mmCIF file of C-alpha atoms in Angstrom:
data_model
loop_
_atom_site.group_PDB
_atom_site.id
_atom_site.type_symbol
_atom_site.label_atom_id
_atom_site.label_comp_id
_atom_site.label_asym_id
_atom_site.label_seq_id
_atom_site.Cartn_x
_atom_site.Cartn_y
_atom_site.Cartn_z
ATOM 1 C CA UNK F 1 -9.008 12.379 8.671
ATOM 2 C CA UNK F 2 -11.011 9.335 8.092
ATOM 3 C CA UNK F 3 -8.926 6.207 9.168
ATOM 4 C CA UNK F 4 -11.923 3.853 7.531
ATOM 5 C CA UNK F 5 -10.813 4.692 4.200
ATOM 6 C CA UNK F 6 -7.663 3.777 4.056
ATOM 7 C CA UNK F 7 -8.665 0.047 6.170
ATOM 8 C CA UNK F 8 -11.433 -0.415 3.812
ATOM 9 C CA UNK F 9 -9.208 -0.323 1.043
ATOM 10 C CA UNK F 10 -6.711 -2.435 2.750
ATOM 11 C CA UNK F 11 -9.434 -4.961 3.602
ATOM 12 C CA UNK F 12 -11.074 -5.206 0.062
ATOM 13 C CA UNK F 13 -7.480 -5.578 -1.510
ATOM 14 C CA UNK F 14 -6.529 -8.280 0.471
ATOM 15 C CA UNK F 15 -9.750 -10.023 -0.030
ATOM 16 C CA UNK F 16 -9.372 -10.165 -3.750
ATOM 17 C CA UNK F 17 -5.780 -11.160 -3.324
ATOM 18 C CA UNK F 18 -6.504 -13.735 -1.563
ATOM 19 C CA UNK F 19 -7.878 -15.027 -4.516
ATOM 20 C CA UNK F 20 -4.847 -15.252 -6.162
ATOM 21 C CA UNK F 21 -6.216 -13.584 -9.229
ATOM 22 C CA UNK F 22 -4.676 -12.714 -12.683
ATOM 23 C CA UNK F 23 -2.896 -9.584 -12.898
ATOM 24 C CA UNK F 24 -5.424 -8.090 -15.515
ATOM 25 C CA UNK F 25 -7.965 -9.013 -12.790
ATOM 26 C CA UNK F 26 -5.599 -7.337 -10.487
ATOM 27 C CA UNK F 27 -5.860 -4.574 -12.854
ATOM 28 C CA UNK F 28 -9.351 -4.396 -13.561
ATOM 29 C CA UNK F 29 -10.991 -4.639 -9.911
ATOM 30 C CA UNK F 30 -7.921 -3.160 -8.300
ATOM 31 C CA UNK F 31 -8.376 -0.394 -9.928
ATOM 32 C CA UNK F 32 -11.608 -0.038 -9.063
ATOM 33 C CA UNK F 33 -10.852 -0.356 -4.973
ATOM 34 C CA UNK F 34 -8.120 2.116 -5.652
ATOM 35 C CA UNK F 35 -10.140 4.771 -7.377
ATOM 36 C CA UNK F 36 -12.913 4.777 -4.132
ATOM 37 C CA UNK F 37 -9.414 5.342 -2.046
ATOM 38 C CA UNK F 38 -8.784 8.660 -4.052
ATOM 39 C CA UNK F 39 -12.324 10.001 -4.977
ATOM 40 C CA UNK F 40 -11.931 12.190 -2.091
ATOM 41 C CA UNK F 41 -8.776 13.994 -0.684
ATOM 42 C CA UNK F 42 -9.832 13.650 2.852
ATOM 43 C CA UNK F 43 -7.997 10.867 4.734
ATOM 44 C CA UNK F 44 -4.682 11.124 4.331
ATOM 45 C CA UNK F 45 -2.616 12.398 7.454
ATOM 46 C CA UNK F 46 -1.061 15.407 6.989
ATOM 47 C CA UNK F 47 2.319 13.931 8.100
ATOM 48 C CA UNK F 48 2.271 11.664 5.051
ATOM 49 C CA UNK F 49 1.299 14.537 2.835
ATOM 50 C CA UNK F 50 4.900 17.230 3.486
ATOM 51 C CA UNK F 51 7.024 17.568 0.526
ATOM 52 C CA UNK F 52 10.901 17.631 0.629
ATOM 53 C CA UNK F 53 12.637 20.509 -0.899
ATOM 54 C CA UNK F 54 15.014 18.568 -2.910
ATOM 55 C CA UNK F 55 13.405 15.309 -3.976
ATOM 56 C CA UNK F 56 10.184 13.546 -3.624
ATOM 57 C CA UNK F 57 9.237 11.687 -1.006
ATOM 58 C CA UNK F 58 7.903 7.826 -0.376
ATOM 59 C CA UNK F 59 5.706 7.195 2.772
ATOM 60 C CA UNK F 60 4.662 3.859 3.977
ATOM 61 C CA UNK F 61 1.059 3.818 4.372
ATOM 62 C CA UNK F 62 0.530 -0.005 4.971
ATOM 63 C CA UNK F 63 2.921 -3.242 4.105
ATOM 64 C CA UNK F 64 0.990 -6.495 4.025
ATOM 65 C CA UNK F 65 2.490 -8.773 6.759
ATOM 66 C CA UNK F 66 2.446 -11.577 3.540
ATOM 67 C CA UNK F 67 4.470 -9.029 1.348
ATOM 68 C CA UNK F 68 1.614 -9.672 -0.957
ATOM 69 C CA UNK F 69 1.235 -5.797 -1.413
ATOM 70 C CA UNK F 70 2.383 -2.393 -0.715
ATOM 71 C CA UNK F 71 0.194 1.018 -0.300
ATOM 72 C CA UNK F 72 2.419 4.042 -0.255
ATOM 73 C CA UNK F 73 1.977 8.099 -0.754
ATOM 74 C CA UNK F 74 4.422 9.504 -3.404
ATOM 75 C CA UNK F 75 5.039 13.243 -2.358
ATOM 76 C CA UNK F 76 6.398 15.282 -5.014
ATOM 77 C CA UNK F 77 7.773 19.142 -4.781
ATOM 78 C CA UNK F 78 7.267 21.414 -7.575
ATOM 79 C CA UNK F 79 9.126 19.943 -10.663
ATOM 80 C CA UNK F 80 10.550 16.929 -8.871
ATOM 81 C CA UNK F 81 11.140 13.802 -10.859
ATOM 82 C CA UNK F 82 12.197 10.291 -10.638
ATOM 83 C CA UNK F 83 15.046 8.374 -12.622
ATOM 84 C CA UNK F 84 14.492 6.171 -15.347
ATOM 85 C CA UNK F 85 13.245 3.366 -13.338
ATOM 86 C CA UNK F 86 11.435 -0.197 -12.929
ATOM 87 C CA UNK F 87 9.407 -1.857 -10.258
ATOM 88 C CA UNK F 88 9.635 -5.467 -11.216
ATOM 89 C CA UNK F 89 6.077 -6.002 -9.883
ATOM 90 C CA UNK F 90 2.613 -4.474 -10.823
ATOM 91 C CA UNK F 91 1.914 -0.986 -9.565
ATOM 92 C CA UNK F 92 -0.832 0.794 -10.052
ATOM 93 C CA UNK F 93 -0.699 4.580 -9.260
ATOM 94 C CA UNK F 94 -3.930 6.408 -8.021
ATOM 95 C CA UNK F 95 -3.660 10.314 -8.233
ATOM 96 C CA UNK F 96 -4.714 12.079 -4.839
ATOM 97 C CA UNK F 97 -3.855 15.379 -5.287
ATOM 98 C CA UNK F 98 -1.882 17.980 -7.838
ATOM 99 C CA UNK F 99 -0.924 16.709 -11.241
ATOM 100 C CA UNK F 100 1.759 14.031 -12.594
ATOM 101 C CA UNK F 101 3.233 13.005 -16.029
ATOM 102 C CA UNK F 102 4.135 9.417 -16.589
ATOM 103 C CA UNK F 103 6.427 8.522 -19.277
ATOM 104 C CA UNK F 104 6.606 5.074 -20.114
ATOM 105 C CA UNK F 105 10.577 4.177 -21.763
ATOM 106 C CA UNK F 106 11.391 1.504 -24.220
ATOM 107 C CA UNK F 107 15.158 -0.146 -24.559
ATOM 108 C CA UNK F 108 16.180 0.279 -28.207
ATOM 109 C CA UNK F 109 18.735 -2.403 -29.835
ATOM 110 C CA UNK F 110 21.197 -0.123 -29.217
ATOM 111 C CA UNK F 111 20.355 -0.556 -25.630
ATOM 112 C CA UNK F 112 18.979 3.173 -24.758
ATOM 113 C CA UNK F 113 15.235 4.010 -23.982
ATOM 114 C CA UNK F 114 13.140 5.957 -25.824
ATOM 115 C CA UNK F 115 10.038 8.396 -24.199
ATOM 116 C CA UNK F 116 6.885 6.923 -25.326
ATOM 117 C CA UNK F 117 3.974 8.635 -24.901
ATOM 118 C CA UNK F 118 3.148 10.395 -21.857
ATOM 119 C CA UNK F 119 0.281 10.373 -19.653
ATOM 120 C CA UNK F 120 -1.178 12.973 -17.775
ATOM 121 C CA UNK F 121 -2.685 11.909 -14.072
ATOM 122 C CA UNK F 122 -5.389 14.316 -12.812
ATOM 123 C CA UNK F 123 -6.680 13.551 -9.250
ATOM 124 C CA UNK F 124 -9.459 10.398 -9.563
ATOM 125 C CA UNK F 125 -6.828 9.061 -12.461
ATOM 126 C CA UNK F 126 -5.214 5.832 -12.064
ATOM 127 C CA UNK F 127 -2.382 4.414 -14.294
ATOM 128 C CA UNK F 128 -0.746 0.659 -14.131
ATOM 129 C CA UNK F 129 2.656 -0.729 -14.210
ATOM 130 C CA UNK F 130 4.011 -4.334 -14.955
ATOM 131 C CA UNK F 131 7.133 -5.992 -16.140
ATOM 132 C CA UNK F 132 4.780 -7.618 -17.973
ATOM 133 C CA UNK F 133 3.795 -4.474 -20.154
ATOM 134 C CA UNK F 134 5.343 -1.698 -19.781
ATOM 135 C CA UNK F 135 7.520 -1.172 -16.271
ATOM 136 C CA UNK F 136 10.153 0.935 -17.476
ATOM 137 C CA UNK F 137 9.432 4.517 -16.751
ATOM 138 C CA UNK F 138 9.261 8.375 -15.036
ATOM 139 C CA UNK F 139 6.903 9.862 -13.221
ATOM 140 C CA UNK F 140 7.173 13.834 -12.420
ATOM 141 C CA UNK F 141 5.306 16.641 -10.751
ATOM 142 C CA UNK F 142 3.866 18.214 -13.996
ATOM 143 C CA UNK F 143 3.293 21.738 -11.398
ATOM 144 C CA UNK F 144 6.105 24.017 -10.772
ATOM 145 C CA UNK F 145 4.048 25.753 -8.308
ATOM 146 C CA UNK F 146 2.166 23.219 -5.939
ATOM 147 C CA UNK F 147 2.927 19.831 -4.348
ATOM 148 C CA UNK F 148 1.230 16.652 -6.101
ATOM 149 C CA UNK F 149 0.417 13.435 -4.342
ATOM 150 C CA UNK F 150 -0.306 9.693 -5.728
ATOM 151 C CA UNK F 151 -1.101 6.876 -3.781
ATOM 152 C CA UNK F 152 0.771 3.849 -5.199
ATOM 153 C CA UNK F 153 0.079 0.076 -4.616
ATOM 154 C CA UNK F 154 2.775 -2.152 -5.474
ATOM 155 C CA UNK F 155 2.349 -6.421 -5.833
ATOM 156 C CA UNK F 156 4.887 -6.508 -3.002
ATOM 157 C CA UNK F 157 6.748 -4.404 -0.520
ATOM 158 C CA UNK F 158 8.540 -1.581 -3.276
ATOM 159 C CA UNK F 159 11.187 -0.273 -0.153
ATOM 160 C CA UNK F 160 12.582 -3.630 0.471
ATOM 161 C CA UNK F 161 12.542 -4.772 -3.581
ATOM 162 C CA UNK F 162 15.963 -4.764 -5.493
ATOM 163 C CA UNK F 163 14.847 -2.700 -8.620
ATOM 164 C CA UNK F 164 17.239 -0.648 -11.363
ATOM 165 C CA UNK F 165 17.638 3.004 -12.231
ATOM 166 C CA UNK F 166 18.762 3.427 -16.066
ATOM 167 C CA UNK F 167 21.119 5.736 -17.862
ATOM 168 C CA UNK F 168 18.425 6.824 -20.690
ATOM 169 C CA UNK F 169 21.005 7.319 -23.169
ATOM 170 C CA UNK F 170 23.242 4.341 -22.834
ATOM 171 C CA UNK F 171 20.849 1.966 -21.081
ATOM 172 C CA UNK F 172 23.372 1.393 -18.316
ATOM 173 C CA UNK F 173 21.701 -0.187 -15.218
ATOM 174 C CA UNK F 174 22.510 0.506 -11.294
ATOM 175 C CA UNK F 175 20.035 -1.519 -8.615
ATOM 176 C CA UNK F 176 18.376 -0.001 -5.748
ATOM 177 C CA UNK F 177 16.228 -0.483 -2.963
ATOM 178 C CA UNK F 178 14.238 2.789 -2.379
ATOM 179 C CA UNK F 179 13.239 2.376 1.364
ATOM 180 C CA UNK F 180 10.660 5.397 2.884
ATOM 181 C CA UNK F 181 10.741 8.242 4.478
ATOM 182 C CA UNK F 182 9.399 7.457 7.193
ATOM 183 C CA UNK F 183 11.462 4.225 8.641
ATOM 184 C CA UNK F 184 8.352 3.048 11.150
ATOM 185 C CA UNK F 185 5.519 0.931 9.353
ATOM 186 C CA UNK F 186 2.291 3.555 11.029
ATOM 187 C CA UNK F 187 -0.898 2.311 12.177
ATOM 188 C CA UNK F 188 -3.626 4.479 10.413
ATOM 189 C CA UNK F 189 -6.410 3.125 12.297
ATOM 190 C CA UNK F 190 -5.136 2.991 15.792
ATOM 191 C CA UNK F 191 -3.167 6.039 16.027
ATOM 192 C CA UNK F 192 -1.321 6.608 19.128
#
């Protein structure tokens, strides 16, 4: 495991966030830091890689003390999926490992969602959310025979944030806070 990886990210995010840049800046070198984070599938502990056999799992990898961002592993067991879903803050989700399809959903005047297009996410991909765009959607394990794993990066600390699940066919809304699997914030870089 190399624990410089993930800090490096960590550092250069921070560093352009302290900038208090655009999102579409955000976006644009973000993106960039993120994709260097999953060129290689090399660093990620192994205890932040196990899939549950029910539902996918979310795994705090690092919460900025300034709840300025989030980095978490998404886990996902053959075929798992999530609800219809928002984040209320940009996201952008960096494929590690396996394969996912994104659907983005739009609210019709009769107050369902349709499926827009989907999008594919081989590993090296990276896709972007906002509430500014598009932050309606759901994200699946596109394998039924392997595990897939995306590192996400949220504008803010996604366990703690009140979001909404939808009903897809009536648009009805129920919030949530999604927590992690794993309840202690680790230390990557100076492991115990």
């Amino acid at each position: 495991m190399s624990d410089s990886k993930l800090l490096t990210f960590v550092k250069e995010l921070s560093l352009l966030l302290e900038q208090k840049p655009s999102e579409e800046i955000v976006f644009s070198k973000g993106k960039k830091i993120l994709e260097k984070l999953i060129a290689a599938d090399d660093w990620l502990p192994e205890e932040f890689t196990k899939p549950h056999p029910q539902y996918y799992q979310q795994y705090l990898l690092y919460a900025d003390p300034l709840d300025r961002f989030s980095v978490v592993s998404f886990v996902w067991g053959p075929g798992q999926k999530t609800p219809l879903h928002n984040h209320t803050v940009w996201g952008m989700i960096g494929q590690l490992r396996g394969e996912e399809t994104g659907t983005p959903y739009y609210r019709q005047a009769d107050s369902s969602f349709k499926a827009g297009h989907a999008c594919v996410s081989l590993p090296g991909h990276v896709d972007t959310v906002s509430p500014d765009t598009h932050d309606i959607h759901v994200v699946e394990n596109s394998l039924s025979d392997k595990t897939s794993i995306s590192i996400h990066v949220y504008g803010g600390n996604i366990g703690r944030i009140h979001r909404s699940v939808f009903d897809p066919a009536t648009g009805a809304e129920k919030s949530f806070v999604s927590g992690y699997a794993n309840t202690v914030v680790p230390n990557l870089w100076n492991p115990a």
